[in-house]
PDB file of C-alpha atoms in Angstrom:
ATOM      1  CA  MET B 756       0.000   0.000   0.000  1.00 54.00           C
ATOM      2  CA  ASP B 757       1.237   3.523  -0.822  1.00 70.00           C
ATOM      3  CA  GLU B 758       2.327   5.676   2.064  1.00 80.00           C
ATOM      4  CA  ILE B 759       0.237   8.712   2.960  1.00 86.00           C
ATOM      5  CA  GLU B 760       1.970  12.058   2.368  1.00 84.00           C
ATOM      6  CA  VAL B 761       0.601  15.107   4.147  1.00 82.00           C
ATOM      7  CA  VAL B 762       0.885  17.890   1.571  1.00 82.00           C
ATOM      8  CA  VAL B 763      -0.634  20.622   3.731  1.00 79.00           C
ATOM      9  CA  ALA B 764      -2.656  20.559   6.919  1.00 77.00           C
ATOM     10  CA  HIS B 765      -4.161  23.146   9.252  1.00 78.00           C
ATOM     11  CA  SER B 766      -7.384  23.671  11.177  1.00 77.00           C
ATOM     12  CA  GLU B 767      -9.472  24.538   8.096  1.00 79.00           C
ATOM     13  CA  ARG B 768      -8.341  21.992   5.518  1.00 83.00           C
ATOM     14  CA  ALA B 769      -5.854  19.252   4.720  1.00 87.00           C
ATOM     15  CA  THR B 770      -4.505  17.716   1.530  1.00 88.00           C
ATOM     16  CA  LEU B 771      -3.126  14.169   1.510  1.00 88.00           C
ATOM     17  CA  ARG B 772      -1.414  12.256  -1.287  1.00 87.00           C
ATOM     18  CA  VAL B 773      -1.867   8.507  -1.593  1.00 88.00           C
ATOM     19  CA  GLY B 774      -0.025   7.228  -4.655  1.00 88.00           C
ATOM     20  CA  ASP B 775      -1.408   9.113  -7.655  1.00 91.00           C
ATOM     21  CA  VAL B 776      -4.467  10.414  -5.804  1.00 92.00           C
ATOM     22  CA  PHE B 777      -4.809  13.649  -3.837  1.00 90.00           C
ATOM     23  CA  LEU B 778      -7.461  13.747  -1.111  1.00 92.00           C
ATOM     24  CA  LYS B 779      -8.632  17.227  -0.123  1.00 91.00           C
ATOM     25  CA  VAL B 780     -10.498  17.474   3.167  1.00 92.00           C
ATOM     26  CA  ASP B 781     -12.221  20.810   3.754  1.00 90.00           C
ATOM     27  CA  THR B 782     -14.458  22.001   6.572  1.00 86.00           C
ATOM     28  CA  ASP B 783     -16.182  24.413   4.180  1.00 88.00           C
ATOM     29  CA  GLN B 784     -18.258  22.581   1.574  1.00 88.00           C
ATOM     30  CA  ALA B 785     -18.718  25.814  -0.367  1.00 89.00           C
ATOM     31  CA  ARG B 786     -14.984  25.908  -1.123  1.00 90.00           C
ATOM     32  CA  ILE B 787     -15.094  22.390  -2.568  1.00 91.00           C
ATOM     33  CA  ASP B 788     -18.191  23.272  -4.606  1.00 92.00           C
ATOM     34  CA  ALA B 789     -16.466  26.395  -5.958  1.00 92.00           C
ATOM     35  CA  GLU B 790     -13.349  24.410  -6.867  1.00 93.00           C
ATOM     36  CA  VAL B 791     -15.222  21.747  -8.813  1.00 94.00           C
ATOM     37  CA  GLU B 792     -17.368  24.366 -10.542  1.00 95.00           C
ATOM     38  CA  ALA B 793     -14.329  26.406 -11.602  1.00 96.00           C
ATOM     39  CA  MET B 794     -12.402  23.398 -12.944  1.00 96.00           C
ATOM     40  CA  ALA B 795     -15.387  22.537 -15.139  1.00 96.00           C
ATOM     41  CA  LEU B 796     -15.336  26.019 -16.682  1.00 97.00           C
ATOM     42  CA  VAL B 797     -11.679  26.947 -17.167  1.00 97.00           C
ATOM     43  CA  PRO B 798      -9.919  26.522 -20.559  1.00 97.00           C
ATOM     44  CA  VAL B 799      -6.625  25.422 -18.945  1.00 97.00           C
ATOM     45  CA  PRO B 800      -5.599  21.922 -17.792  1.00 97.00           C
ATOM     46  CA  THR B 801      -6.734  20.916 -14.294  1.00 96.00           C
ATOM     47  CA  PRO B 802      -6.662  17.691 -12.253  1.00 95.00           C
ATOM     48  CA  GLU B 803      -9.263  15.033 -13.026  1.00 96.00           C
ATOM     49  CA  VAL B 804     -11.994  14.794 -10.384  1.00 96.00           C
ATOM     50  CA  LEU B 805     -12.085  11.118  -9.381  1.00 96.00           C
ATOM     51  CA  TRP B 806     -14.881  11.293  -6.816  1.00 94.00           C
ATOM     52  CA  ARG B 807     -16.516  13.499  -4.196  1.00 92.00           C
ATOM     53  CA  LYS B 808     -17.832  12.498  -0.800  1.00 90.00           C
ATOM     54  CA  PRO B 809     -18.117  15.550   1.466  1.00 87.00           C
ATOM     55  CA  PRO B 810     -15.949  16.692   3.087  1.00 90.00           C
ATOM     56  CA  VAL B 811     -13.471  14.884   0.783  1.00 92.00           C
ATOM     57  CA  LEU B 812     -12.595  15.593  -2.851  1.00 94.00           C
ATOM     58  CA  ALA B 813     -10.380  13.078  -4.682  1.00 95.00           C
ATOM     59  CA  LEU B 814      -8.227  14.365  -7.551  1.00 95.00           C
ATOM     60  CA  ALA B 815      -5.805  12.634  -9.894  1.00 95.00           C
ATOM     61  CA  ALA B 816      -2.170  13.713  -9.634  1.00 91.00           C
ATOM     62  CA  LEU B 817      -0.807  15.910 -12.411  1.00 90.00           C
ATOM     63  CA  PRO B 818       2.282  15.002 -14.448  1.00 92.00           C
ATOM     64  CA  GLY B 819       5.401  17.112 -14.054  1.00 89.00           C
ATOM     65  CA  ALA B 820       6.362  19.328 -11.142  1.00 88.00           C
ATOM     66  CA  THR B 821       5.846  22.859  -9.915  1.00 87.00           C
ATOM     67  CA  LEU B 822       8.070  25.719 -11.008  1.00 88.00           C
ATOM     68  CA  GLY B 823       9.426  25.982  -7.487  1.00 86.00           C
ATOM     69  CA  ARG B 824       8.153  27.265  -4.167  1.00 87.00           C
ATOM     70  CA  LEU B 825       8.048  30.479  -2.208  1.00 90.00           C
ATOM     71  CA  GLY B 826      11.319  30.853  -0.344  1.00 88.00           C
ATOM     72  CA  GLY B 827      13.119  28.381  -2.596  1.00 85.00           C
ATOM     73  CA  PRO B 828      14.857  28.469  -5.971  1.00 82.00           C
ATOM     74  CA  SER B 829      12.904  28.190  -9.193  1.00 80.00           C
ATOM     75  CA  THR B 830      13.314  24.860 -10.937  1.00 78.00           C
ATOM     76  CA  GLY B 831      11.740  26.054 -14.168  1.00 86.00           C
ATOM     77  CA  SER B 832      13.342  27.526 -17.273  1.00 91.00           C
ATOM     78  CA  PRO B 833      12.444  31.005 -18.577  1.00 95.00           C
ATOM     79  CA  ALA B 834      10.413  29.239 -21.294  1.00 96.00           C
ATOM     80  CA  ALA B 835       8.449  27.362 -18.630  1.00 96.00           C
ATOM     81  CA  TRP B 836       7.672  30.621 -16.822  1.00 96.00           C
ATOM     82  CA  ALA B 837       6.561  32.129 -20.121  1.00 97.00           C
ATOM     83  CA  ALA B 838       4.336  29.105 -20.749  1.00 97.00           C
ATOM     84  CA  ALA B 839       2.755  29.690 -17.352  1.00 97.00           C
ATOM     85  CA  GLY B 840       2.174  33.312 -18.333  1.00 98.00           C
ATOM     86  CA  ALA B 841       0.434  32.166 -21.524  1.00 98.00           C
ATOM     87  CA  ALA B 842      -1.779  29.769 -19.537  1.00 98.00           C
ATOM     88  CA  ILE B 843      -2.732  32.572 -17.138  1.00 98.00           C
ATOM     89  CA  ARG B 844      -3.660  34.775 -20.102  1.00 98.00           C
ATOM     90  CA  THR B 845      -5.837  31.980 -21.512  1.00 98.00           C
ATOM     91  CA  LEU B 846      -7.641  31.838 -18.171  1.00 98.00           C
ATOM     92  CA  HIS B 847      -8.095  35.601 -18.010  1.00 98.00           C
ATOM     93  CA  ASP B 848      -9.513  35.687 -21.553  1.00 97.00           C
ATOM     94  CA  ALA B 849     -12.165  33.046 -20.733  1.00 98.00           C
ATOM     95  CA  PRO B 850     -15.853  34.000 -20.349  1.00 98.00           C
ATOM     96  CA  LEU B 851     -16.562  35.435 -16.912  1.00 97.00           C
ATOM     97  CA  PRO B 852     -17.783  32.918 -14.333  1.00 96.00           C
ATOM     98  CA  PRO B 853     -20.916  33.503 -12.212  1.00 95.00           C
ATOM     99  CA  ARG B 854     -19.007  33.700  -8.913  1.00 94.00           C
ATOM    100  CA  LEU B 855     -17.069  36.630  -7.541  1.00 96.00           C
ATOM    101  CA  GLY B 856     -13.603  35.360  -6.621  1.00 96.00           C
ATOM    102  CA  ARG B 857     -11.096  36.270  -3.941  1.00 95.00           C
ATOM    103  CA  ALA B 858      -9.375  38.568  -6.432  1.00 96.00           C
ATOM    104  CA  GLY B 859     -12.654  40.443  -6.883  1.00 96.00           C
ATOM    105  CA  ARG B 860     -13.130  41.884  -3.416  1.00 95.00           C
ATOM    106  CA  SER B 861     -14.214  45.526  -3.409  1.00 94.00           C
ATOM    107  CA  THR B 862     -11.647  48.235  -2.784  1.00 94.00           C
ATOM    108  CA  ALA B 863     -13.524  49.376   0.317  1.00 95.00           C
ATOM    109  CA  ALA B 864     -13.634  45.888   1.846  1.00 95.00           C
ATOM    110  CA  LEU B 865     -10.008  45.192   0.969  1.00 95.00           C
ATOM    111  CA  ALA B 866      -8.779  48.514   2.366  1.00 96.00           C
ATOM    112  CA  ALA B 867     -10.693  47.951   5.607  1.00 97.00           C
ATOM    113  CA  GLU B 868      -9.234  44.451   5.975  1.00 96.00           C
ATOM    114  CA  LEU B 869      -5.748  45.742   5.228  1.00 97.00           C
ATOM    115  CA  ASP B 870      -5.983  48.576   7.768  1.00 97.00           C
ATOM    116  CA  GLU B 871      -7.191  46.151  10.446  1.00 97.00           C
ATOM    117  CA  GLU B 872      -4.398  43.694   9.681  1.00 97.00           C
ATOM    118  CA  CYS B 873      -1.697  46.370   9.632  1.00 98.00           C
ATOM    119  CA  ALA B 874      -2.834  47.587  13.031  1.00 98.00           C
ATOM    120  CA  ALA B 875      -2.734  44.040  14.421  1.00 97.00           C
ATOM    121  CA  LEU B 876       0.747  43.357  13.017  1.00 97.00           C
ATOM    122  CA  VAL B 877       2.121  46.390  14.832  1.00 98.00           C
ATOM    123  CA  ALA B 878       0.071  46.012  18.024  1.00 97.00           C
ATOM    124  CA  HIS B 879       1.197  42.405  18.509  1.00 95.00           C
ATOM    125  CA  GLY B 880       4.824  43.184  17.673  1.00 96.00           C
ATOM    126  CA  ILE B 881       4.855  40.846  14.688  1.00 96.00           C
ATOM    127  CA  LEU B 882       6.365  43.406  12.310  1.00 97.00           C
ATOM    128  CA  PRO B 883       7.996  46.826  12.891  1.00 98.00           C
ATOM    129  CA  ALA B 884       5.778  49.844  12.330  1.00 98.00           C
ATOM    130  CA  ASP B 885       7.975  51.394   9.627  1.00 98.00           C
ATOM    131  CA  LEU B 886       7.925  48.196   7.555  1.00 98.00           C
ATOM    132  CA  VAL B 887       4.146  47.971   7.812  1.00 98.00           C
ATOM    133  CA  ALA B 888       3.635  51.665   7.044  1.00 98.00           C
ATOM    134  CA  ARG B 889       5.869  51.592   3.961  1.00 98.00           C
ATOM    135  CA  ASN B 890       4.168  48.522   2.506  1.00 98.00           C
ATOM    136  CA  ARG B 891       0.714  49.900   3.329  1.00 98.00           C
ATOM    137  CA  GLN B 892       1.729  52.922   1.234  1.00 98.00           C
ATOM    138  CA  VAL B 893       2.934  50.697  -1.636  1.00 98.00           C
ATOM    139  CA  ALA B 894      -0.333  48.706  -1.473  1.00 98.00           C
ATOM    140  CA  GLU B 895      -2.384  51.815  -2.306  1.00 97.00           C
ATOM    141  CA  ALA B 896      -1.646  51.348  -6.023  1.00 97.00           C
ATOM    142  CA  ALA B 897      -3.797  48.198  -6.060  1.00 97.00           C
ATOM    143  CA  PHE B 898      -6.873  50.264  -5.200  1.00 97.00           C
ATOM    144  CA  ARG B 899      -7.891  51.389  -8.668  1.00 95.00           C
ATOM    145  CA  PRO B 900     -10.543  50.541 -11.292  1.00 94.00           C
ATOM    146  CA  TRP B 901      -9.942  47.247 -13.103  1.00 95.00           C
ATOM    147  CA  THR B 902     -11.679  45.165 -15.767  1.00 96.00           C
ATOM    148  CA  PRO B 903     -12.935  41.842 -14.356  1.00 97.00           C
ATOM    149  CA  ALA B 904     -11.410  38.614 -15.650  1.00 97.00           C
ATOM    150  CA  PHE B 905     -11.745  34.915 -14.825  1.00 98.00           C
ATOM    151  CA  THR B 906      -9.176  34.696 -12.025  1.00 98.00           C
ATOM    152  CA  HIS B 907      -7.736  31.803 -10.041  1.00 97.00           C
ATOM    153  CA  GLY B 908      -7.601  33.829  -6.839  1.00 96.00           C
ATOM    154  CA  ASP B 909      -4.771  31.868  -5.154  1.00 94.00           C
ATOM    155  CA  LEU B 910      -2.284  31.330  -7.964  1.00 96.00           C
ATOM    156  CA  GLN B 911       0.758  30.514  -5.871  1.00 92.00           C
ATOM    157  CA  ILE B 912       3.782  29.098  -7.663  1.00 93.00           C
ATOM    158  CA  GLU B 913       3.096  25.698  -6.051  1.00 89.00           C
ATOM    159  CA  HIS B 914      -0.266  25.539  -7.833  1.00 90.00           C
ATOM    160  CA  VAL B 915       1.114  25.470 -11.414  1.00 93.00           C
ATOM    161  CA  PHE B 916       2.617  22.231 -12.769  1.00 91.00           C
ATOM    162  CA  VAL B 917       4.882  21.988 -15.803  1.00 94.00           C
ATOM    163  CA  ASP B 918       6.586  19.176 -17.668  1.00 94.00           C
ATOM    164  CA  GLY B 919       9.586  20.628 -19.456  1.00 91.00           C
ATOM    165  CA  ASP B 920       8.288  23.876 -20.911  1.00 93.00           C
ATOM    166  CA  GLU B 921       4.622  22.817 -21.047  1.00 95.00           C
ATOM    167  CA  VAL B 922       1.979  23.578 -18.422  1.00 96.00           C
ATOM    168  CA  THR B 923       0.338  20.287 -17.436  1.00 95.00           C
ATOM    169  CA  GLY B 924      -2.172  21.637 -14.961  1.00 94.00           C
ATOM    170  CA  ILE B 925      -3.228  24.190 -12.373  1.00 95.00           C
ATOM    171  CA  ILE B 926      -4.598  23.124  -8.985  1.00 91.00           C
ATOM    172  CA  ASP B 927      -6.553  24.589  -6.016  1.00 92.00           C
ATOM    173  CA  TRP B 928      -9.445  26.536  -7.562  1.00 94.00           C
ATOM    174  CA  SER B 929     -11.534  27.197  -4.432  1.00 92.00           C
ATOM    175  CA  GLU B 930     -10.927  30.987  -4.607  1.00 94.00           C
ATOM    176  CA  ALA B 931     -11.634  31.290  -8.354  1.00 97.00           C
ATOM    177  CA  GLY B 932     -14.097  33.748  -9.848  1.00 97.00           C
ATOM    178  CA  ARG B 933     -14.380  37.220 -11.311  1.00 97.00           C
ATOM    179  CA  GLY B 934     -11.524  39.434 -10.202  1.00 97.00           C
ATOM    180  CA  ASP B 935      -8.528  41.637 -10.893  1.00 97.00           C
ATOM    181  CA  PRO B 936      -6.210  39.802 -13.324  1.00 97.00           C
ATOM    182  CA  LEU B 937      -3.100  41.528 -11.939  1.00 98.00           C
ATOM    183  CA  TYR B 938      -3.805  39.869  -8.585  1.00 98.00           C
ATOM    184  CA  ASP B 939      -3.124  36.487 -10.228  1.00 98.00           C
ATOM    185  CA  LEU B 940       0.075  37.676 -11.910  1.00 98.00           C
ATOM    186  CA  ALA B 941       1.339  39.152  -8.645  1.00 98.00           C
ATOM    187  CA  THR B 942       0.472  36.075  -6.592  1.00 97.00           C
ATOM    188  CA  PHE B 943       2.223  33.802  -9.079  1.00 97.00           C
ATOM    189  CA  THR B 944       5.449  35.850  -9.088  1.00 97.00           C
ATOM    190  CA  LEU B 945       5.503  36.621  -5.341  1.00 96.00           C
ATOM    191  CA  GLY B 946       9.055  36.065  -4.122  1.00 94.00           C
ATOM    192  CA  HIS B 947      10.263  35.369  -7.669  1.00 94.00           C
ATOM    193  CA  GLU B 948      10.519  38.888  -9.058  1.00 93.00           C
ATOM    194  CA  GLU B 949      13.355  37.775 -11.343  1.00 93.00           C
ATOM    195  CA  HIS B 950      10.851  35.818 -13.470  1.00 95.00           C
ATOM    196  CA  LEU B 951       8.209  38.531 -13.821  1.00 96.00           C
ATOM    197  CA  ASP B 952       9.509  39.548 -17.268  1.00 96.00           C
ATOM    198  CA  ASP B 953       9.302  35.918 -18.454  1.00 96.00           C
ATOM    199  CA  VAL B 954       5.720  35.622 -17.231  1.00 97.00           C
ATOM    200  CA  ILE B 955       4.710  38.899 -18.886  1.00 97.00           C
ATOM    201  CA  ALA B 956       6.361  37.810 -22.159  1.00 97.00           C
ATOM    202  CA  GLY B 957       4.164  34.712 -22.182  1.00 97.00           C
ATOM    203  CA  TYR B 958       1.110  36.605 -20.976  1.00 98.00           C
ATOM    204  CA  GLY B 959       1.335  38.990 -23.920  1.00 96.00           C
ATOM    205  CA  THR B 960       2.567  42.527 -24.362  1.00 88.00           C
ATOM    206  CA  ASP B 961      -0.667  43.673 -26.035  1.00 89.00           C
ATOM    207  CA  ILE B 962      -2.009  44.384 -22.534  1.00 87.00           C
ATOM    208  CA  ASP B 963      -0.285  46.919 -20.315  1.00 87.00           C
ATOM    209  CA  VAL B 964       0.807  45.158 -17.135  1.00 93.00           C
ATOM    210  CA  ASP B 965       1.286  47.935 -14.600  1.00 96.00           C
ATOM    211  CA  LEU B 966       4.356  47.008 -12.544  1.00 96.00           C
ATOM    212  CA  GLU B 967       3.412  49.451  -9.793  1.00 97.00           C
ATOM    213  CA  VAL B 968       0.176  47.508  -9.305  1.00 98.00           C
ATOM    214  CA  ILE B 969       2.048  44.182  -9.281  1.00 97.00           C
ATOM    215  CA  HIS B 970       4.337  45.564  -6.553  1.00 97.00           C
ATOM    216  CA  ALA B 971       1.265  46.797  -4.679  1.00 98.00           C
ATOM    217  CA  TRP B 972      -0.321  43.354  -4.711  1.00 98.00           C
ATOM    218  CA  TRP B 973       2.953  41.801  -3.477  1.00 98.00           C
ATOM    219  CA  SER B 974       2.872  44.121  -0.474  1.00 98.00           C
ATOM    220  CA  LEU B 975      -0.865  43.817   0.083  1.00 98.00           C
ATOM    221  CA  ARG B 976      -1.011  40.033  -0.103  1.00 97.00           C
ATOM    222  CA  SER B 977       2.023  39.665   2.184  1.00 97.00           C
ATOM    223  CA  LEU B 978       0.626  42.047   4.799  1.00 98.00           C
ATOM    224  CA  LEU B 979      -2.671  40.173   4.851  1.00 97.00           C
ATOM    225  CA  VAL B 980      -1.201  36.696   5.325  1.00 96.00           C
ATOM    226  CA  VAL B 981       1.782  37.116   7.683  1.00 97.00           C
ATOM    227  CA  ARG B 982      -0.245  36.826  10.890  1.00 96.00           C
ATOM    228  CA  TRP B 983      -2.434  33.986   9.577  1.00 93.00           C
ATOM    229  CA  LEU B 984       0.606  32.000   8.480  1.00 93.00           C
ATOM    230  CA  SER B 985       2.307  32.510  11.844  1.00 92.00           C
ATOM    231  CA  GLU B 986      -0.791  31.272  13.668  1.00 90.00           C
ATOM    232  CA  HIS B 987      -1.264  28.175  11.478  1.00 87.00           C
ATOM    233  CA  GLY B 988       2.156  26.556  11.654  1.00 85.00           C
ATOM    234  CA  PHE B 989       3.850  28.283   8.708  1.00 89.00           C
ATOM    235  CA  ASP B 990       6.847  30.610   8.843  1.00 95.00           C
ATOM    236  CA  PRO B 991       6.600  33.794   6.730  1.00 96.00           C
ATOM    237  CA  PHE B 992       9.977  34.903   8.144  1.00 97.00           C
ATOM    238  CA  LEU B 993      11.944  32.242   6.255  1.00 95.00           C
ATOM    239  CA  PRO B 994      14.365  33.582   3.619  1.00 95.00           C
ATOM    240  CA  GLY B 995      12.558  34.591   0.440  1.00 94.00           C
ATOM    241  CA  CYS B 996       9.095  34.396   1.995  1.00 95.00           C
ATOM    242  CA  GLU B 997       6.484  37.055   2.759  1.00 97.00           C
ATOM    243  CA  VAL B 998       8.467  39.130   5.251  1.00 97.00           C
ATOM    244  CA  ASP B 999      11.433  39.318   2.866  1.00 97.00           C
ATOM    245  CA  VAL B1000       8.995  40.422   0.145  1.00 97.00           C
ATOM    246  CA  LEU B1001       7.881  43.250   2.432  1.00 98.00           C
ATOM    247  CA  ARG B1002      11.491  44.208   3.238  1.00 97.00           C
ATOM    248  CA  SER B1003      12.294  44.417  -0.473  1.00 95.00           C
ATOM    249  CA  ARG B1004       9.915  47.391  -0.770  1.00 94.00           C
ATOM    250  CA  MET B1005      11.850  49.465   1.781  1.00 88.00           C
TER     251      MET B1005
END
């Protein structure tokens, strides 16, 4: 019998790998429903749904490997990063889905959440006030009008699989829906700024990708997750991770 590998686990959800099958256990059925719905709509490769029995979703493993991980070196070539950029563009050009995604939160709601989180980071001594204030200032550029696109909503580097220079699949669609396309590009390149040009080359230069907004989303996303990560067994202070991303804006 294959050994069980714990891919990720915290109080809200867990993902286990058994051979070529991934088992996702989620306390929120709506997230599983959203994931399955999104995978049925997107024009990019996704894992095959093998079966569902709430609270468990079984998915087939994808061929290939991820381009790397946050805080670690990239294992992908520039061509592979460009291929990922092209796949993201294909997603963003797809017909809009019915759901509003995580990347589609209103400016007012996002700003309120950010202000609350910044205050907590300083009050609890998690981050120095000057670091928080500077990145809060950088994050302002994300608060602008944008044209909705079909977004993944949590497009971390670990969620895109490639085989050579070909994208074989994108995983974890529970936050997908209508949203700001630059949120996806920023999430994907978080901590790997050196590959942003490769991603944009694949994404297409016919659309103006505002680098100031990408930088804003790097700061905003990092500020919002540092405390959560610290409280759920992850370490955002590791080299190359969220806190280093924030320091790079100083």
